[in-house]
Coordinates of C-alpha atoms and ligand atoms in Angstrom, one line a residue:
X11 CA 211.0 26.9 -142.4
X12 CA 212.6 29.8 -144.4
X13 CA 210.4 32.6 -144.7
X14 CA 209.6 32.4 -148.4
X15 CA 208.8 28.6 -147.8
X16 CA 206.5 29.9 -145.0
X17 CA 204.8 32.7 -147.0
X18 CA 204.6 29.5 -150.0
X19 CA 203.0 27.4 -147.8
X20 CA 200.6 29.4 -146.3
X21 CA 199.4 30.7 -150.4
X22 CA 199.2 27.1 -150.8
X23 CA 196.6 26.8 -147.9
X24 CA 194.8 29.5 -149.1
X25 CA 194.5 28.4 -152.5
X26 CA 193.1 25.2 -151.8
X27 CA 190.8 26.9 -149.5
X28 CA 189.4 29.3 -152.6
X29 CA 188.6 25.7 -154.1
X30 CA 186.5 24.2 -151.1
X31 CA 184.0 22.3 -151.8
X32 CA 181.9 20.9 -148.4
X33 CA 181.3 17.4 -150.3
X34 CA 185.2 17.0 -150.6
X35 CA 186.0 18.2 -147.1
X36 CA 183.7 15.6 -145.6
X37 CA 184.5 12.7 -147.5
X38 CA 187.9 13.6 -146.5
X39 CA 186.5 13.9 -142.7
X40 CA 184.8 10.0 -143.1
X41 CA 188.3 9.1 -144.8
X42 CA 190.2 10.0 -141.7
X43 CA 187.8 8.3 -139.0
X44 CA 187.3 4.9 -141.1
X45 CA 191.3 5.1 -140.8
X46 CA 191.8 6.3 -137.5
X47 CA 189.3 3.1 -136.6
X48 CA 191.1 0.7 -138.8
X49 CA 188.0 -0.4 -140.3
X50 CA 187.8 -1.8 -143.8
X51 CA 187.5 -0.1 -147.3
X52 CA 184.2 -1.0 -148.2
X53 CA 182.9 1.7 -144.8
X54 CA 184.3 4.0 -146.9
X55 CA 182.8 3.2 -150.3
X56 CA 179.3 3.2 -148.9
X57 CA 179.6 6.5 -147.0
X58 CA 181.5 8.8 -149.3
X59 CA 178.9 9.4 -150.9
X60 CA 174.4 10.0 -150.1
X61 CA 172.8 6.9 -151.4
X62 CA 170.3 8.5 -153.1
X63 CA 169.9 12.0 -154.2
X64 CA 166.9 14.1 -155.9
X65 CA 166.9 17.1 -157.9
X66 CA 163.6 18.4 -158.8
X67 CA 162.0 21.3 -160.9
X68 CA 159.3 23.5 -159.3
X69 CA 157.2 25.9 -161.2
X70 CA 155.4 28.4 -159.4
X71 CA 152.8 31.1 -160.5
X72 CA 154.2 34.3 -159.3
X73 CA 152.0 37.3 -157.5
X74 CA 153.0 39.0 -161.4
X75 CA 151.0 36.4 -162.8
X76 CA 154.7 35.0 -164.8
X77 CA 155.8 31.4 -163.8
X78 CA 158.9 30.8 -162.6
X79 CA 160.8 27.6 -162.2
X80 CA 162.9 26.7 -158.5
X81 CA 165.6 24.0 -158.4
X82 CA 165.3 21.7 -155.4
X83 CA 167.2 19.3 -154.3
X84 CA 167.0 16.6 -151.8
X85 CA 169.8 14.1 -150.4
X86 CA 169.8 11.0 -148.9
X87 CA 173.0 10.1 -147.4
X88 CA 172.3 6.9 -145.5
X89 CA 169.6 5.0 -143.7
X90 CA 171.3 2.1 -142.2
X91 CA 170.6 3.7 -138.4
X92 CA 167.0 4.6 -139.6
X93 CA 164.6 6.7 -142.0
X94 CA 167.1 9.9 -143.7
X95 CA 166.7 13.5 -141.4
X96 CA 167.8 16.8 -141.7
X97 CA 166.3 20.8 -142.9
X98 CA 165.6 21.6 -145.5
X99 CA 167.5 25.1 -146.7
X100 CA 166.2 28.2 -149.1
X101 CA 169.3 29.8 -149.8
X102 CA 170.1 31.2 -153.4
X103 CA 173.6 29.9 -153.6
X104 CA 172.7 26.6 -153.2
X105 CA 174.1 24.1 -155.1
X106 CA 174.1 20.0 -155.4
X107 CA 177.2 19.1 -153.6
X108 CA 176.5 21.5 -150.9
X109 CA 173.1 19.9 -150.5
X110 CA 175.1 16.5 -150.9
X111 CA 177.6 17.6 -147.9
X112 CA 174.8 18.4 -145.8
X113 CA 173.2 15.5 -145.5
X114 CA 176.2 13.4 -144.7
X115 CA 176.7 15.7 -141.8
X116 CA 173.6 14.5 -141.0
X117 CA 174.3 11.2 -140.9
X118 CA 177.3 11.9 -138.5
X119 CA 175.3 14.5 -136.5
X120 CA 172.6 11.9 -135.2
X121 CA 175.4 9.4 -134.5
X122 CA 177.1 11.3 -132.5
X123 CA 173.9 11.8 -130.4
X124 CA 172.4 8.0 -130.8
X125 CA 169.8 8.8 -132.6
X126 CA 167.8 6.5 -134.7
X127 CA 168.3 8.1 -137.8
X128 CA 169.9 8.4 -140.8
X129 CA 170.7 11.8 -142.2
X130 CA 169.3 13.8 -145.2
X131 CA 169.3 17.1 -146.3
X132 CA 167.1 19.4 -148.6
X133 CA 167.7 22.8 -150.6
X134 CA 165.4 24.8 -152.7
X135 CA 167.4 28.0 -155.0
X136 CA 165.2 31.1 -154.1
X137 CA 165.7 33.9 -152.5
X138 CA 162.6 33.9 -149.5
X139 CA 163.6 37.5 -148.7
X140 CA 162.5 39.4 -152.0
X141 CA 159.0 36.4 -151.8
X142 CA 155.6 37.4 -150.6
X143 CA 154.2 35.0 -148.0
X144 CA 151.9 33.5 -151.3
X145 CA 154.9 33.1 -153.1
X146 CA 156.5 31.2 -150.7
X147 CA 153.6 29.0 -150.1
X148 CA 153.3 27.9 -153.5
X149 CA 156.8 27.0 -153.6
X150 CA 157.2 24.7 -150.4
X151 CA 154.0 23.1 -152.0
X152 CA 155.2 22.7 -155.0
X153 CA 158.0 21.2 -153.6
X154 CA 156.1 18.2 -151.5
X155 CA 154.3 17.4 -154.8
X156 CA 157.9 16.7 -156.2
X157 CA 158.7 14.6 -153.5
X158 CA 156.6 13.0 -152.0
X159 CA 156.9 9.9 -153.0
X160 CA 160.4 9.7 -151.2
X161 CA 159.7 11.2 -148.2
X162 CA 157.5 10.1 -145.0
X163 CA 157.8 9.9 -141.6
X164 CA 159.7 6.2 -141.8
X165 CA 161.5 7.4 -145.4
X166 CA 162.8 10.6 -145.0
X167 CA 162.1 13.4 -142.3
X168 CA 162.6 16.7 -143.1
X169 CA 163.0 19.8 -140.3
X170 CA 163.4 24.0 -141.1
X171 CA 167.2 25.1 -141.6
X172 CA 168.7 28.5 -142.7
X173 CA 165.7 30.6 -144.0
X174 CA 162.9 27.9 -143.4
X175 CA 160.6 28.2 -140.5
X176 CA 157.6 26.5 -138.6
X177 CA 154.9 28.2 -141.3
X178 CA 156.6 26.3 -144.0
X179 CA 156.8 23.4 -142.4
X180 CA 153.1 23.9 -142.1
X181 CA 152.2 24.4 -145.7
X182 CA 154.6 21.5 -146.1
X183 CA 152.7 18.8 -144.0
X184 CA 149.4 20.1 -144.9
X185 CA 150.3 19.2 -148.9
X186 CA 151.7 16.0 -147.9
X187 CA 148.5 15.0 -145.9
X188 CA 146.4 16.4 -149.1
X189 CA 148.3 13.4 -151.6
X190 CA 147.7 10.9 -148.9
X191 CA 144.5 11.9 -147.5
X192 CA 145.3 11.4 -144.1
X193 CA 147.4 14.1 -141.5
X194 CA 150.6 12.6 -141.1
X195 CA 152.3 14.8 -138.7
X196 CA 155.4 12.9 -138.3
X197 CA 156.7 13.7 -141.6
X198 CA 158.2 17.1 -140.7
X199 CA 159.8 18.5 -137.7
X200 CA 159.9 21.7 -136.4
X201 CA 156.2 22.9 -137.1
X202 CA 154.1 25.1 -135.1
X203 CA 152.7 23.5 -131.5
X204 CA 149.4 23.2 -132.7
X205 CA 150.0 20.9 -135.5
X206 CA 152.1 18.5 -133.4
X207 CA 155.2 20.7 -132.9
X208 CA 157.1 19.8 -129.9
X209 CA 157.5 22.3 -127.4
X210 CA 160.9 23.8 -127.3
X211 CA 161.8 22.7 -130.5
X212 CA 162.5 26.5 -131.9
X213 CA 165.4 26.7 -129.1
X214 CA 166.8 23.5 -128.8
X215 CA 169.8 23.9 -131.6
X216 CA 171.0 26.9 -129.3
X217 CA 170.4 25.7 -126.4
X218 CA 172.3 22.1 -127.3
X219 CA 175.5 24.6 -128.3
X220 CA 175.2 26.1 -125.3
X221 CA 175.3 23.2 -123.2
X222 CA 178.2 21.6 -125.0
X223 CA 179.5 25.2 -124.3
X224 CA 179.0 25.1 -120.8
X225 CA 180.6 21.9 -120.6
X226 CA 183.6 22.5 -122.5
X227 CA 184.4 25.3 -120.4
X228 CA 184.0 23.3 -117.6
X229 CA 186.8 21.0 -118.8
X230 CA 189.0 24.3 -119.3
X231 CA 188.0 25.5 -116.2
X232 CA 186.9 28.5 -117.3
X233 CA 183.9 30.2 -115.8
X234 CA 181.3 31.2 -118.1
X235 CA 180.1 34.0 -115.6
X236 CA 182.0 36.9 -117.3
X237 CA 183.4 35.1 -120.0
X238 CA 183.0 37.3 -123.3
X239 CA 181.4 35.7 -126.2
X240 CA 180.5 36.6 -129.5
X241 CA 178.5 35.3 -132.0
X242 CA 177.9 35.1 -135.8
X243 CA 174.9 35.4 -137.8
X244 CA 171.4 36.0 -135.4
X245 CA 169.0 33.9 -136.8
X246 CA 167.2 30.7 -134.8
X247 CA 170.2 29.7 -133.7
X248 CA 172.6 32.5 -132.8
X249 CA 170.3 35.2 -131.2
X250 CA 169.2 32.2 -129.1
X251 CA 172.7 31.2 -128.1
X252 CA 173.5 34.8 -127.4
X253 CA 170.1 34.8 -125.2
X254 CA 170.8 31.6 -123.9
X255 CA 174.4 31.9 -122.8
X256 CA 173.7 35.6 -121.5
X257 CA 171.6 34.3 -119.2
X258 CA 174.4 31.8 -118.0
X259 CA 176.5 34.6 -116.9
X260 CA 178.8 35.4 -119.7
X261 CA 178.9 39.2 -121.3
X262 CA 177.9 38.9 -125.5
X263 CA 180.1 41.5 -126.6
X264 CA 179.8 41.4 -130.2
X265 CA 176.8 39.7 -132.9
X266 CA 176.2 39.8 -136.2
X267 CA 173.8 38.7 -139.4
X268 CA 174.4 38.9 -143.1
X269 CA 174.0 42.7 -143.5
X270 CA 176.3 43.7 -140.7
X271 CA 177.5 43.8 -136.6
X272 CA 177.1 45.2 -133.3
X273 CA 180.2 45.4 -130.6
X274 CA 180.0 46.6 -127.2
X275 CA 182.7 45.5 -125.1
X276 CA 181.1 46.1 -121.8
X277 CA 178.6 43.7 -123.4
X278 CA 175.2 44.0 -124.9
X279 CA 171.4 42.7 -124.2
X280 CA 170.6 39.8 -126.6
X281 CA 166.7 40.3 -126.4
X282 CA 167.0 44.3 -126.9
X283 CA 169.5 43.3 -129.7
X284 CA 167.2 41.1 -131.7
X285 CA 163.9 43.3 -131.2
X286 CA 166.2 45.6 -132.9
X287 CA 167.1 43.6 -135.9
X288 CA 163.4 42.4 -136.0
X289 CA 162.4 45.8 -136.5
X290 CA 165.0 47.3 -139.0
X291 CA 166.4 44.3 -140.4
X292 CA 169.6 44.3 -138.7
X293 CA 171.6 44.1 -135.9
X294 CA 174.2 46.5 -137.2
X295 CA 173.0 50.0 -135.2
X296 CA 171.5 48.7 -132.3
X297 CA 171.2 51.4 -129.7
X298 CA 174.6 51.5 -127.2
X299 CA 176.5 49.8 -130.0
X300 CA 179.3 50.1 -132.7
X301 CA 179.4 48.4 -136.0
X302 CA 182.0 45.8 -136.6
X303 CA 183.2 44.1 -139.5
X304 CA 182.3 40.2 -140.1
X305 CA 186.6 39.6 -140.4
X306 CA 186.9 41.9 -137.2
X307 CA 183.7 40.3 -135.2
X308 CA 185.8 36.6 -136.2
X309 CA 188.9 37.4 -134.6
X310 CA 187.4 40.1 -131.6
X311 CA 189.8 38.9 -128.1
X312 CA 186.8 37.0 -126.2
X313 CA 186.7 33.9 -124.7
X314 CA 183.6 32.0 -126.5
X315 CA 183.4 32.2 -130.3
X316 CA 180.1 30.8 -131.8
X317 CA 179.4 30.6 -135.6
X318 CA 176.1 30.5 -136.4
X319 CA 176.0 31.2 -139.8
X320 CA 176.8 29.6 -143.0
X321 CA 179.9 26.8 -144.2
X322 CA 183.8 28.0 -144.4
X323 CA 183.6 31.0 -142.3
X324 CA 186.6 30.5 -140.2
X325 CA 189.3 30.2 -142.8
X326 CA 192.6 30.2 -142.6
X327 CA 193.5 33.7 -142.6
X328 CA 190.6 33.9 -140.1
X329 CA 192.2 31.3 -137.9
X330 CA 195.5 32.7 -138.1
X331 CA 194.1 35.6 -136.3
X332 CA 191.2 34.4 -134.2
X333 CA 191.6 35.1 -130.6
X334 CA 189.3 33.2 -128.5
X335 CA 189.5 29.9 -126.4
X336 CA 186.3 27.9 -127.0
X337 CA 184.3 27.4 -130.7
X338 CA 180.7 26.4 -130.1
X339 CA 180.3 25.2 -134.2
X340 CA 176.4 25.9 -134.1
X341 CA 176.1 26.3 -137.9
X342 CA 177.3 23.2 -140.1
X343 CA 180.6 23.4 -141.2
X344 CA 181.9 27.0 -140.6
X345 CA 185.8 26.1 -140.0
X346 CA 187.6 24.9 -143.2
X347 CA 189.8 21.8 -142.9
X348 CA 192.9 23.9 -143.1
X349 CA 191.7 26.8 -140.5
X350 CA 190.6 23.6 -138.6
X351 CA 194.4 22.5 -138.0
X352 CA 195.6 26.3 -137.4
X353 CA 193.1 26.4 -134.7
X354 CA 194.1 22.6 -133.1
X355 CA 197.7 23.8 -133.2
X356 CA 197.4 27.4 -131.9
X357 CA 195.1 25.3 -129.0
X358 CA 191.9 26.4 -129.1
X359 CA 189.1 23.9 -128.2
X360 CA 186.6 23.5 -131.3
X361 CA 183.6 21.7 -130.7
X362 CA 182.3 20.4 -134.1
X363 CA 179.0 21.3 -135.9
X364 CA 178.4 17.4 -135.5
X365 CA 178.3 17.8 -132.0
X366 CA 177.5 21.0 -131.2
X367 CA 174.6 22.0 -133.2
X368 CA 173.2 19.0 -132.8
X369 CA 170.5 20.2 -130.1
X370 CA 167.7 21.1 -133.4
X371 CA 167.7 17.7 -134.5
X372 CA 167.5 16.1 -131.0
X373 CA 164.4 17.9 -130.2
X374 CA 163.5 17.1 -133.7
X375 CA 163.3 13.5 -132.9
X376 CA 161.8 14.0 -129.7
X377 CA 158.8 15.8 -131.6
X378 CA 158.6 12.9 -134.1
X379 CA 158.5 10.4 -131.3
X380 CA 155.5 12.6 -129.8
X381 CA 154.1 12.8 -133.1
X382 CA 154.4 8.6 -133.5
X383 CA 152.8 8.5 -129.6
X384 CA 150.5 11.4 -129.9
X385 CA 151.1 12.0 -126.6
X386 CA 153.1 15.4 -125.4
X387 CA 155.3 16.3 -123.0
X388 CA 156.1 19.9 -121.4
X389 CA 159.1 22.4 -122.1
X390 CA 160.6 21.5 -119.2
X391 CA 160.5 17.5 -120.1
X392 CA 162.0 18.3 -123.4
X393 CA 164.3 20.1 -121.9
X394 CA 165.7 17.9 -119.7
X395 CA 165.3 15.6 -122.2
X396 CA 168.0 17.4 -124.6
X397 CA 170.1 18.4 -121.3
X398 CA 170.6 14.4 -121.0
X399 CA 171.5 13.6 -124.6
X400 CA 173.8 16.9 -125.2
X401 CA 175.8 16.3 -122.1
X402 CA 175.7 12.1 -123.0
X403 CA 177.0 12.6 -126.5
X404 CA 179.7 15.4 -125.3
X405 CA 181.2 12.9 -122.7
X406 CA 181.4 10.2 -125.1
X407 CA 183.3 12.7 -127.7
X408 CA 185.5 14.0 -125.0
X409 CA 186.7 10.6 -124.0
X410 CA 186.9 9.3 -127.2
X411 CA 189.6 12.8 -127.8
X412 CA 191.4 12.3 -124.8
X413 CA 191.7 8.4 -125.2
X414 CA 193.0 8.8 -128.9
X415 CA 194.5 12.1 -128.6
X416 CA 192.7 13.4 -131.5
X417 CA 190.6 16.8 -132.3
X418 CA 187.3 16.6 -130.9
X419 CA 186.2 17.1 -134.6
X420 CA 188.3 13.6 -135.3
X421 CA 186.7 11.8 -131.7
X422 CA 183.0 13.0 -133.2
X423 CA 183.7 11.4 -136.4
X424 CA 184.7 8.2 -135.2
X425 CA 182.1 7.9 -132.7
X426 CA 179.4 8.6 -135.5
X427 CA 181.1 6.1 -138.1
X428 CA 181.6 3.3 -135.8
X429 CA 178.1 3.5 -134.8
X430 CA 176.8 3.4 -138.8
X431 CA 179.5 1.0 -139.7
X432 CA 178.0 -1.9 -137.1
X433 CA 174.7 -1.1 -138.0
X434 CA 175.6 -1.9 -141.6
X435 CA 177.5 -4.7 -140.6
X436 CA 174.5 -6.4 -138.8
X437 CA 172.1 -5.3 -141.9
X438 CA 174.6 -7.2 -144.1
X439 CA 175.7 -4.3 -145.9
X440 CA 179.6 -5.1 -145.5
X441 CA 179.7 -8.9 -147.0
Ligands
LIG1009 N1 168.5 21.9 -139.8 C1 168.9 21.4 -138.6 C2 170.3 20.8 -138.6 O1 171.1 21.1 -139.5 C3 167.9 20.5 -137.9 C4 167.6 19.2 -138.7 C5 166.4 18.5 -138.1 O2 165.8 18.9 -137.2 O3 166.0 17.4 -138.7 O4 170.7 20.1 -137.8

C-alpha cells in the first residue's frame, strides 16, 4: 500500500469507529460465528436482535421536594438456555441500543461458561454520584414497581453492574417481595450476605479475569511473577484484579478511574491504592505515584493490560500503539471491532469480555442456586467452584481457537452460539 492509501485507510477505520454503536458490532460478532459454524439463516434472525425489550418511566420525589422523571430500560435478549441475566447499569450516557448490546453479551457470556441462562441487561439514566442515598432508594424502587411484572427469579434475573451495588440490590428485592408478599431472594444477585448473598460474589468478576489471566499466560509461557500489568478503571472489578493479580506475583504498575491515573513503574500497592481513592475520590495522587493520562496508561510497555472500565476503549489509534502481550477484557466490550484486528495482527492475545469477565455472573448463578436450595456454601467452596468453570470455559475457547485458527474472540462466539442454537433447535424454535 502507497502511503496515501495507508493514511486513507486508516481515516476510514477511524471514521467508522466515531460511528460505533455496541448493538451493530455484536450483531456483526453473532454474524461471523453463525458463519464461521455454517449454521442456517434463521440462528441469525432470532439472535440479532433481544426478544423483548422494556423502556420504562420513573418518577421520583427528590430530597428538593421537585419530581423528577428517570428513563430505564431493560432487555431481554434470549431465553432459550434459561430465564434472561445480567446487571443492571446507572450510568448517565445510557442509551437503548447500548442496553440492547448488553444483554446479548449476556446471552453469549453464560454460554461460554454453560450456564443455564439466558442473558438480559438493565440501565437506568441518572447520575448516582450527585444522589443522596434517599434519592437513590426511591429510584431502584421505583424501578421494580415498573418491572416487576417481567422479572423473577425464573423470568429474568437481574445482578449490580457499573455504579450499582449490593444496597441497591437490597432496596431492589425488598420492593419486589413487598408486590408479591413473599421474600423471593432469588430474583437478584449480588446482594448483601445477609439477605441471601453468596459469599464471594463481590470478587468473583476479578477474580474469573484473573484466572483466565493466569491461564493465558500459561499458554504463552510467560510468568506472571514479575510480569507488569496495568489496569483501567478501579471500581469492583479492576481494583480487585489489581489486588488479585498482585498477589499472584506480578508488579501493577499503572491504574486508573474516570477522574484520572497513578503510574509507578517499580510498581504500586493495590490495597494502599484503593484506600486512597476511597478517601479522596481518586486514584490519581496516590502517595509514591505519578499521574498518567487514560491514552498513556492504554498503551504503557507492560505485559498484562486489563480494561475494566467502560465499551470502545481500545480503539484503533489506541491499538496501533498499545504495547502489552495479554488483554484480560474485564469490562464488556472495551476493544472496538477494528482495534480488535490491529491487535490480532500486531499478536497480542485478547481474551474476550465474554470470557473473561465472566467470573461476576458465574458466582451470580451460584448465589441463585443457593438462594433456590437455601442452603450455603463457604468462600472457599465458591471459590473453587468459579476456579473449575473459569478454567473449563477457557479450555474449551482455547481449543476451539487453535482447532479453527480463529481469534479467541471468534472461538468464544462460536462456542456460545452453537450452544443457544441446539437449545433452540430442540425447543422447536428453528422449524
Ligand atoms: N454485570 C455483570 C456482568 O456484566 C454481572 C451480571 C450478573 O451477575 O448477572 O457480567
Amino acid at each position: 500500500m502507497t502511503t496515501d492509501a495507508a493514511t486513507a485507510a486508516a481515516a476510514t477505520a477511524e471514521a467508522r469507529e466515531e460511528t460505533l454503536n455496541p448493538f451493530h458490532i455484536v450483531q456483526h460478532q453473532v454474524r461471523e460465528a453463525v458463519n464461521a459454524l455454517g449454521l442456517e439463516p434463521a440462528v441469525y434472525e432470532i439472535l440479532k436482535q433481544p426478544m423483548r425489550f422494556f423502556e420504562v418511566a420513573i418518577p421520583v420525589q427528590l430530597d428538593d421536594g421537585s419530581v423528577r422523571v428517570f428513563m430505564g430500560y431493560r432487555s431481554q435478549h434470549n431465553d432459550a438456555l434459561g430465564p434472561a441475566k445480567g446487571g443492571l447499569r446507572f450510568h448517565p450516557q445510557v442509551f437503548p441500543d447500548e442496553v440492547r448490546a448488553l444483554s446479548m453479551w449476556m446471552t453469549f457470556k453464560c454460554a461460554v461458561l454453560g450456564l443455564p441462562y439466558g442473558g438480559g441487561k438493565g440501565a437506568i439514566a441518572c447520575n448516582p454520584k450527585e444522589m443522596s442515598p434517599g434519592e437513590l432508594e426511591r429510584l431502584s424502587r421505583g424501578f421494580i414497581r415498573a418491572v416487576a411484572p417481567i422479572i423473577g427469579p425464573s423470568k429474568d434475573i437481574p445482578a449490580p453492574d457499573v455504579y450499582t451495588n449490593p444496597q441497591i440490590m437490597a432496596w431492589m428485592v425488598d420492593e419486589y417481595s413487598k408486590l408479591r408478599w413473599e421474600n423471593q431472594f432469588g430474583v437478584m444477585t449480588g446482594k448483601p450476605l445477609i439477605i441471601g448473598g453468596s459469599a464471594g460474589r463481590n470478587e468473583a468478576t476479578a477474580r474469573g479475569c484473573v484466572v483466565t489471566v493466569r491461564e493465558a499466560a500459561k499458554k504463552l509461557g510467560i510468568p506472571l511473577k514479575g510480569a507488569r500489568v496495568v489496569v483501567q478503571g478501579y471500581g469492583n472489578a479492576g481494583s480487585i484484579a489489581a489486588r488479585l493479580i498482585h498477589e499472584l506475583g506480578a508488579k501493577v504498575i499503572a491504574v486508573s478511574d474516570s477522574r484520572g491515573g497513578a503510574f509507578d513503574p517499580d510498581g504500586l500497592d493495590p490495597v494502599k491504592v484503593l484506600e486512597y481513592k476511597n478517601k479522596n475520590g481518586s486514584v490519581e495522587g496516590a502517595p509514591g505515584t505519578r499521574p498518567i493520562s487514560n491514552d498513556d496508561l492504554l498503551t504503557l510497555e507492560c505485559d498484562i493490560l486489563i480494561p475494566a472500565a467502560l465499551e470502545n476503549q481500545i480503539t484503533v489509534s489506541v491499538a496501533r500503539r498499545i504495547k502489552t502481550r495479554i488483554i484480560g477484557e474485564a469490562a464488556n466490550g472495551p476493544t472496538t471491532p477494528e482495534a480488535d484486528d490491529i491487535l490480532f495482527d500486531r499478536g497480542v492475545l485478547v481474551l474476550p469480555d465474554i470470557l473473561a469477565s465472566a467470573g461476576g455472573v458465574t458466582v451470580s448463578y451460584f448465589e441463585w442456586v443457593q438462594n433456590l436450595m437455601n442452603f450455603y456454601w463457604t468462600e472457599e467452596e465458591v471459590n473453587q467452584r468459579l476456579e473449575a468453570k473459569m478454567v473449563e470455559a477457557f479450555e474449551r475457547v482455547y481449543a476451539m481457537h487453535r482447532d479453527k485458527k480463529v481469534k479467541l474472540r471468534v472461538a468464544a462466539f462460536m462456542v456460545a452460539v452453537a450452544r443457544v442454537a441446539e437449545a433452540m433447535r430442540v425447543r422447536g424454535w428453528l422449524g
